[in-house]
Structures are given as structure tokens and as C-alpha cells.
Amino acid sequence: MYWFRQLPGETMKLIVFTSVRAEPDFGEFSKEKFSATKAKAESGPLTVKGLEAADSGLYLCAVSEHNVTNTQPAYFGPGTKLTVL
């Protein structure tokens, strides 16, 4: 599962990639700011900690089926708009 964030006026950026078989890969994003788990193939939450106005934006997840010989297209959910006042 992939979790993305799109802040106003910016392009979409990958926050984290999660898999049932591996630790989450946060890339350039902070584990202190975000947490993600993937106990089941069908679902996995993303948590944003210490919310600030700068966290306001659109958060989206996408899933794709992968195996050694085949990678399927990613399918995006509708997203969640987060507004921090």
C-alpha cells in the first residue's frame, strides 16, 4: 500500500510504502510525524502525529498487487481532505 499527500499548490508526494512482509519505507518523510502499519493485505492505516496547519491537504492511498513476476497497476482511493485549523 502506498500513502501519498498533496499539499495545496504542490504535486503529490509519496509518504510511505507499506507491505505485510516488510517494515514501512518512509523515504524522506519522518517516522516521528507519520506512522503506518500493514497487518492485513486488505487494509492498513496511516496516522499523522502532532497536527499543524501545514499538514492540511489531500491524503490518498493506493494499492497494487505485486509478486516476483507480475506487477499490477495501482488503484487509488478517493482520498481524505485534512484541514487543520
mmCIF file of N, CA and C in Angstrom:
data_model
loop_
_atom_site.group_PDB
_atom_site.id
_atom_site.type_symbol
_atom_site.label_atom_id
_atom_site.label_comp_id
_atom_site.label_asym_id
_atom_site.label_seq_id
_atom_site.Cartn_x
_atom_site.Cartn_y
_atom_site.Cartn_z
ATOM 1 N N MET A 1 0.845 -1.170 0.000
ATOM 2 C CA MET A 1 0.000 0.000 0.000
ATOM 3 C C MET A 1 0.892 1.235 0.000
ATOM 4 N N TYR A 2 0.500 2.203 -0.785
ATOM 5 C CA TYR A 2 1.211 3.466 -0.878
ATOM 6 C C TYR A 2 0.346 4.556 -0.257
ATOM 7 N N TRP A 3 0.946 5.424 0.535
ATOM 8 C CA TRP A 3 0.245 6.587 1.088
ATOM 9 C C TRP A 3 0.888 7.847 0.524
ATOM 10 N N PHE A 4 0.061 8.712 -0.053
ATOM 11 C CA PHE A 4 0.514 9.952 -0.663
ATOM 12 C C PHE A 4 -0.116 11.148 0.037
ATOM 13 N N ARG A 5 0.529 12.298 -0.125
ATOM 14 C CA ARG A 5 -0.020 13.560 0.372
ATOM 15 C C ARG A 5 0.149 14.603 -0.723
ATOM 16 N N GLN A 6 -0.907 15.385 -0.937
ATOM 17 C CA GLN A 6 -0.818 16.518 -1.853
ATOM 18 C C GLN A 6 -1.218 17.772 -1.096
ATOM 19 N N LEU A 7 -0.238 18.632 -0.860
ATOM 20 C CA LEU A 7 -0.493 19.898 -0.189
ATOM 21 C C LEU A 7 -0.972 20.916 -1.222
ATOM 22 N N PRO A 8 -1.714 21.928 -0.807
ATOM 23 C CA PRO A 8 -2.214 22.927 -1.752
ATOM 24 C C PRO A 8 -1.079 23.539 -2.590
ATOM 25 N N GLY A 9 -1.271 23.559 -3.905
ATOM 26 C CA GLY A 9 -0.297 24.150 -4.809
ATOM 27 C C GLY A 9 0.936 23.303 -5.075
ATOM 28 N N GLU A 10 0.969 22.070 -4.573
ATOM 29 C CA GLU A 10 2.124 21.195 -4.751
ATOM 30 C C GLU A 10 1.717 19.913 -5.465
ATOM 31 N N THR A 11 2.715 19.173 -5.939
ATOM 32 C CA THR A 11 2.449 17.871 -6.532
ATOM 33 C C THR A 11 2.295 16.825 -5.440
ATOM 34 N N MET A 12 1.732 15.695 -5.801
ATOM 35 C CA MET A 12 1.543 14.603 -4.872
ATOM 36 C C MET A 12 2.905 13.988 -4.531
ATOM 37 N N LYS A 13 3.123 13.671 -3.240
ATOM 38 C CA LYS A 13 4.378 13.065 -2.794
ATOM 39 C C LYS A 13 4.078 11.790 -2.011
ATOM 40 N N LEU A 14 4.923 10.789 -2.228
ATOM 41 C CA LEU A 14 4.796 9.527 -1.511
ATOM 42 C C LEU A 14 5.294 9.692 -0.086
ATOM 43 N N ILE A 15 4.429 9.404 0.888
ATOM 44 C CA ILE A 15 4.809 9.461 2.301
ATOM 45 C C ILE A 15 5.466 8.151 2.716
ATOM 46 N N VAL A 16 4.789 7.030 2.395
ATOM 47 C CA VAL A 16 5.267 5.731 2.880
ATOM 48 C C VAL A 16 4.746 4.609 1.987
ATOM 49 N N PHE A 17 5.555 3.560 1.887
ATOM 50 C CA PHE A 17 5.127 2.312 1.264
ATOM 51 C C PHE A 17 5.078 1.268 2.364
ATOM 52 N N THR A 18 3.952 0.551 2.459
ATOM 53 C CA THR A 18 3.818 -0.496 3.464
ATOM 54 C C THR A 18 3.524 -1.826 2.791
ATOM 55 N N SER A 19 3.957 -2.881 3.451
ATOM 56 C CA SER A 19 3.740 -4.239 2.973
ATOM 57 C C SER A 19 3.571 -5.141 4.188
ATOM 58 N N VAL A 20 2.817 -6.206 4.007
ATOM 59 C CA VAL A 20 2.628 -7.160 5.105
ATOM 60 C C VAL A 20 3.960 -7.797 5.488
ATOM 61 N N ARG A 21 4.857 -7.953 4.526
ATOM 62 C CA ARG A 21 6.105 -8.690 4.756
ATOM 63 C C ARG A 21 7.320 -7.835 5.106
ATOM 64 N N ALA A 22 7.167 -6.515 5.168
ATOM 65 C CA ALA A 22 8.353 -5.675 5.390
ATOM 66 C C ALA A 22 8.009 -4.476 6.269
ATOM 67 N N GLU A 23 9.053 -3.859 6.796
ATOM 68 C CA GLU A 23 8.886 -2.630 7.570
ATOM 69 C C GLU A 23 8.464 -1.494 6.629
ATOM 70 N N PRO A 24 7.670 -0.530 7.121
ATOM 71 C CA PRO A 24 7.292 0.612 6.285
ATOM 72 C C PRO A 24 8.521 1.387 5.809
ATOM 73 N N ASP A 25 8.478 1.842 4.562
ATOM 74 C CA ASP A 25 9.563 2.643 3.988
ATOM 75 C C ASP A 25 9.066 4.077 3.858
ATOM 76 N N PHE A 26 9.589 4.967 4.720
ATOM 77 C CA PHE A 26 9.150 6.358 4.757
ATOM 78 C C PHE A 26 9.968 7.272 3.847
ATOM 79 N N GLY A 27 11.022 6.784 3.240
ATOM 80 C CA GLY A 27 11.822 7.622 2.352
ATOM 81 C C GLY A 27 12.236 8.914 3.043
ATOM 82 N N GLU A 28 11.857 10.057 2.479
ATOM 83 C CA GLU A 28 12.250 11.361 3.026
ATOM 84 C C GLU A 28 11.352 11.838 4.164
ATOM 85 N N PHE A 29 10.266 11.123 4.446
ATOM 86 C CA PHE A 29 9.333 11.563 5.476
ATOM 87 C C PHE A 29 9.711 11.005 6.853
ATOM 88 N N SER A 30 9.338 11.714 7.896
ATOM 89 C CA SER A 30 9.736 11.408 9.263
ATOM 90 C C SER A 30 8.833 10.360 9.918
ATOM 91 N N LYS A 31 9.446 9.366 10.556
ATOM 92 C CA LYS A 31 8.696 8.389 11.342
ATOM 93 C C LYS A 31 8.114 9.033 12.597
ATOM 94 N N GLU A 32 8.667 10.172 13.017
ATOM 95 C CA GLU A 32 8.123 10.875 14.176
ATOM 96 C C GLU A 32 6.816 11.583 13.809
ATOM 97 N N LYS A 33 6.639 11.945 12.554
ATOM 98 C CA LYS A 33 5.442 12.656 12.088
ATOM 99 C C LYS A 33 4.362 11.693 11.613
ATOM 100 N N PHE A 34 4.768 10.581 10.994
ATOM 101 C CA PHE A 34 3.823 9.637 10.396
ATOM 102 C C PHE A 34 4.074 8.236 10.925
ATOM 103 N N SER A 35 2.998 7.464 11.041
ATOM 104 C CA SER A 35 3.146 6.037 11.318
ATOM 105 C C SER A 35 2.179 5.287 10.412
ATOM 106 N N ALA A 36 2.580 4.089 10.030
ATOM 107 C CA ALA A 36 1.756 3.265 9.152
ATOM 108 C C ALA A 36 2.010 1.807 9.489
ATOM 109 N N THR A 37 0.953 1.010 9.421
ATOM 110 C CA THR A 37 1.066 -0.418 9.655
ATOM 111 C C THR A 37 0.318 -1.156 8.548
ATOM 112 N N LYS A 38 0.653 -2.419 8.370
ATOM 113 C CA LYS A 38 0.012 -3.233 7.339
ATOM 114 C C LYS A 38 -0.044 -4.672 7.833
ATOM 115 N N ALA A 39 -0.963 -4.962 8.744
ATOM 116 C CA ALA A 39 -1.102 -6.312 9.292
ATOM 117 C C ALA A 39 -1.843 -7.240 8.331
ATOM 118 N N LYS A 40 -2.735 -6.668 7.512
ATOM 119 C CA LYS A 40 -3.522 -7.449 6.546
ATOM 120 C C LYS A 40 -3.333 -6.856 5.154
ATOM 121 N N ALA A 41 -3.401 -7.700 4.140
ATOM 122 C CA ALA A 41 -3.233 -7.234 2.756
ATOM 123 C C ALA A 41 -4.330 -6.252 2.355
ATOM 124 N N GLU A 42 -5.512 -6.379 2.936
ATOM 125 C CA GLU A 42 -6.673 -5.580 2.522
ATOM 126 C C GLU A 42 -6.706 -4.164 3.083
ATOM 127 N N SER A 43 -5.943 -3.898 4.141
ATOM 128 C CA SER A 43 -6.052 -2.580 4.763
ATOM 129 C C SER A 43 -4.788 -2.249 5.549
ATOM 130 N N GLY A 44 -4.670 -0.970 5.884
ATOM 131 C CA GLY A 44 -3.551 -0.515 6.694
ATOM 132 C C GLY A 44 -3.672 0.976 6.926
ATOM 133 N N PRO A 45 -3.661 1.423 8.188
ATOM 134 C CA PRO A 45 -3.865 2.837 8.496
ATOM 135 C C PRO A 45 -2.597 3.686 8.381
ATOM 136 N N LEU A 46 -2.809 4.957 8.129
ATOM 137 C CA LEU A 46 -1.771 5.983 8.205
ATOM 138 C C LEU A 46 -2.181 6.932 9.317
ATOM 139 N N THR A 47 -1.239 7.296 10.180
ATOM 140 C CA THR A 47 -1.513 8.253 11.247
ATOM 141 C C THR A 47 -0.575 9.438 11.094
ATOM 142 N N VAL A 48 -1.139 10.643 11.190
ATOM 143 C CA VAL A 48 -0.349 11.873 11.172
ATOM 144 C C VAL A 48 -0.327 12.387 12.600
ATOM 145 N N LYS A 49 0.859 12.574 13.151
ATOM 146 C CA LYS A 49 1.001 12.962 14.552
ATOM 147 C C LYS A 49 1.334 14.453 14.671
ATOM 148 N N GLY A 50 0.966 15.054 15.786
ATOM 149 C CA GLY A 50 1.290 16.452 16.050
ATOM 150 C C GLY A 50 0.786 17.381 14.964
ATOM 151 N N LEU A 51 -0.492 17.279 14.669
ATOM 152 C CA LEU A 51 -1.055 18.044 13.552
ATOM 153 C C LEU A 51 -0.806 19.541 13.658
ATOM 154 N N GLU A 52 -0.458 20.121 12.507
ATOM 155 C CA GLU A 52 -0.242 21.560 12.360
ATOM 156 C C GLU A 52 -0.976 22.010 11.107
ATOM 157 N N ALA A 53 -1.210 23.312 10.991
ATOM 158 C CA ALA A 53 -1.891 23.840 9.808
ATOM 159 C C ALA A 53 -1.179 23.424 8.519
ATOM 160 N N ALA A 54 0.141 23.297 8.542
ATOM 161 C CA ALA A 54 0.915 22.918 7.364
ATOM 162 C C ALA A 54 0.646 21.483 6.904
ATOM 163 N N ASP A 55 -0.022 20.679 7.742
ATOM 164 C CA ASP A 55 -0.378 19.303 7.370
ATOM 165 C C ASP A 55 -1.665 19.246 6.557
ATOM 166 N N SER A 56 -2.365 20.372 6.426
ATOM 167 C CA SER A 56 -3.627 20.403 5.685
ATOM 168 C C SER A 56 -3.380 20.081 4.217
ATOM 169 N N GLY A 57 -4.156 19.141 3.694
ATOM 170 C CA GLY A 57 -4.012 18.748 2.300
ATOM 171 C C GLY A 57 -4.841 17.514 2.019
ATOM 172 N N LEU A 58 -4.599 16.904 0.875
ATOM 173 C CA LEU A 58 -5.305 15.705 0.459
ATOM 174 C C LEU A 58 -4.394 14.505 0.689
ATOM 175 N N TYR A 59 -4.880 13.496 1.405
ATOM 176 C CA TYR A 59 -4.144 12.274 1.693
ATOM 177 C C TYR A 59 -4.823 11.123 0.951
ATOM 178 N N LEU A 60 -4.024 10.354 0.215
ATOM 179 C CA LEU A 60 -4.572 9.279 -0.606
ATOM 180 C C LEU A 60 -3.796 7.987 -0.391
ATOM 181 N N CYS A 61 -4.497 6.874 -0.507
ATOM 182 C CA CYS A 61 -3.819 5.584 -0.507
ATOM 183 C C CYS A 61 -4.017 4.937 -1.867
ATOM 184 N N ALA A 62 -3.082 4.089 -2.221
ATOM 185 C CA ALA A 62 -3.172 3.317 -3.453
ATOM 186 C C ALA A 62 -2.654 1.920 -3.150
ATOM 187 N N VAL A 63 -3.273 0.927 -3.789
ATOM 188 C CA VAL A 63 -2.851 -0.456 -3.598
ATOM 189 C C VAL A 63 -2.547 -1.075 -4.952
ATOM 190 N N SER A 64 -1.640 -2.036 -4.924
ATOM 191 C CA SER A 64 -1.247 -2.745 -6.127
ATOM 192 C C SER A 64 -0.838 -4.144 -5.727
ATOM 193 N N GLU A 65 -1.141 -5.113 -6.576
ATOM 194 C CA GLU A 65 -0.733 -6.484 -6.301
ATOM 195 C C GLU A 65 0.627 -6.727 -6.941
ATOM 196 N N HIS A 66 1.581 -7.167 -6.137
ATOM 197 C CA HIS A 66 2.935 -7.433 -6.629
ATOM 198 C C HIS A 66 3.304 -8.878 -6.330
ATOM 199 N N ASN A 67 4.052 -9.473 -7.231
ATOM 200 C CA ASN A 67 4.734 -10.720 -6.939
ATOM 201 C C ASN A 67 6.013 -10.738 -7.775
ATOM 202 N N VAL A 68 6.747 -11.805 -7.727
ATOM 203 C CA VAL A 68 8.058 -11.854 -8.360
ATOM 204 C C VAL A 68 7.983 -11.601 -9.867
ATOM 205 N N THR A 69 6.951 -12.091 -10.514
ATOM 206 C CA THR A 69 6.878 -11.995 -11.976
ATOM 207 C C THR A 69 5.846 -11.007 -12.493
ATOM 208 N N ASN A 70 5.079 -10.375 -11.619
ATOM 209 C CA ASN A 70 3.972 -9.569 -12.108
ATOM 210 C C ASN A 70 3.713 -8.376 -11.187
ATOM 211 N N THR A 71 3.603 -7.204 -11.761
ATOM 212 C CA THR A 71 3.225 -6.010 -11.025
ATOM 213 C C THR A 71 1.969 -5.433 -11.674
ATOM 214 N N GLN A 72 0.939 -5.276 -10.908
ATOM 215 C CA GLN A 72 -0.328 -4.755 -11.408
ATOM 216 C C GLN A 72 -0.390 -3.241 -11.213
ATOM 217 N N PRO A 73 -1.282 -2.547 -11.946
ATOM 218 C CA PRO A 73 -1.443 -1.100 -11.753
ATOM 219 C C PRO A 73 -1.906 -0.788 -10.327
ATOM 220 N N ALA A 74 -1.586 0.402 -9.866
ATOM 221 C CA ALA A 74 -2.034 0.850 -8.546
ATOM 222 C C ALA A 74 -3.432 1.449 -8.678
ATOM 223 N N TYR A 75 -4.270 1.175 -7.708
ATOM 224 C CA TYR A 75 -5.628 1.714 -7.661
ATOM 225 C C TYR A 75 -5.740 2.655 -6.484
ATOM 226 N N PHE A 76 -6.168 3.895 -6.750
ATOM 227 C CA PHE A 76 -6.267 4.930 -5.731
ATOM 228 C C PHE A 76 -7.645 4.950 -5.090
ATOM 229 N N GLY A 77 -7.661 5.227 -3.789
ATOM 230 C CA GLY A 77 -8.902 5.517 -3.087
ATOM 231 C C GLY A 77 -9.303 6.958 -3.375
ATOM 232 N N PRO A 78 -10.464 7.398 -2.881
ATOM 233 C CA PRO A 78 -10.945 8.747 -3.162
ATOM 234 C C PRO A 78 -10.173 9.845 -2.434
ATOM 235 N N GLY A 79 -9.413 9.477 -1.428
ATOM 236 C CA GLY A 79 -8.650 10.469 -0.681
ATOM 237 C C GLY A 79 -9.428 11.033 0.486
ATOM 238 N N THR A 80 -8.697 11.640 1.388
ATOM 239 C CA THR A 80 -9.275 12.305 2.556
ATOM 240 C C THR A 80 -8.686 13.692 2.638
ATOM 241 N N LYS A 81 -9.562 14.687 2.660
ATOM 242 C CA LYS A 81 -9.083 16.062 2.806
ATOM 243 C C LYS A 81 -8.934 16.362 4.290
ATOM 244 N N LEU A 82 -7.733 16.746 4.675
ATOM 245 C CA LEU A 82 -7.442 17.093 6.055
ATOM 246 C C LEU A 82 -7.294 18.602 6.152
ATOM 247 N N THR A 83 -8.063 19.211 7.037
ATOM 248 C CA THR A 83 -7.960 20.651 7.296
ATOM 249 C C THR A 83 -7.662 20.836 8.768
ATOM 250 N N VAL A 84 -6.527 21.445 9.064
ATOM 251 C CA VAL A 84 -6.135 21.711 10.443
ATOM 252 C C VAL A 84 -6.286 23.193 10.680
ATOM 253 N N LEU A 85 -7.154 23.553 11.617
ATOM 254 C CA LEU A 85 -7.410 24.965 11.912
ATOM 255 C C LEU A 85 -6.516 25.481 13.016
#
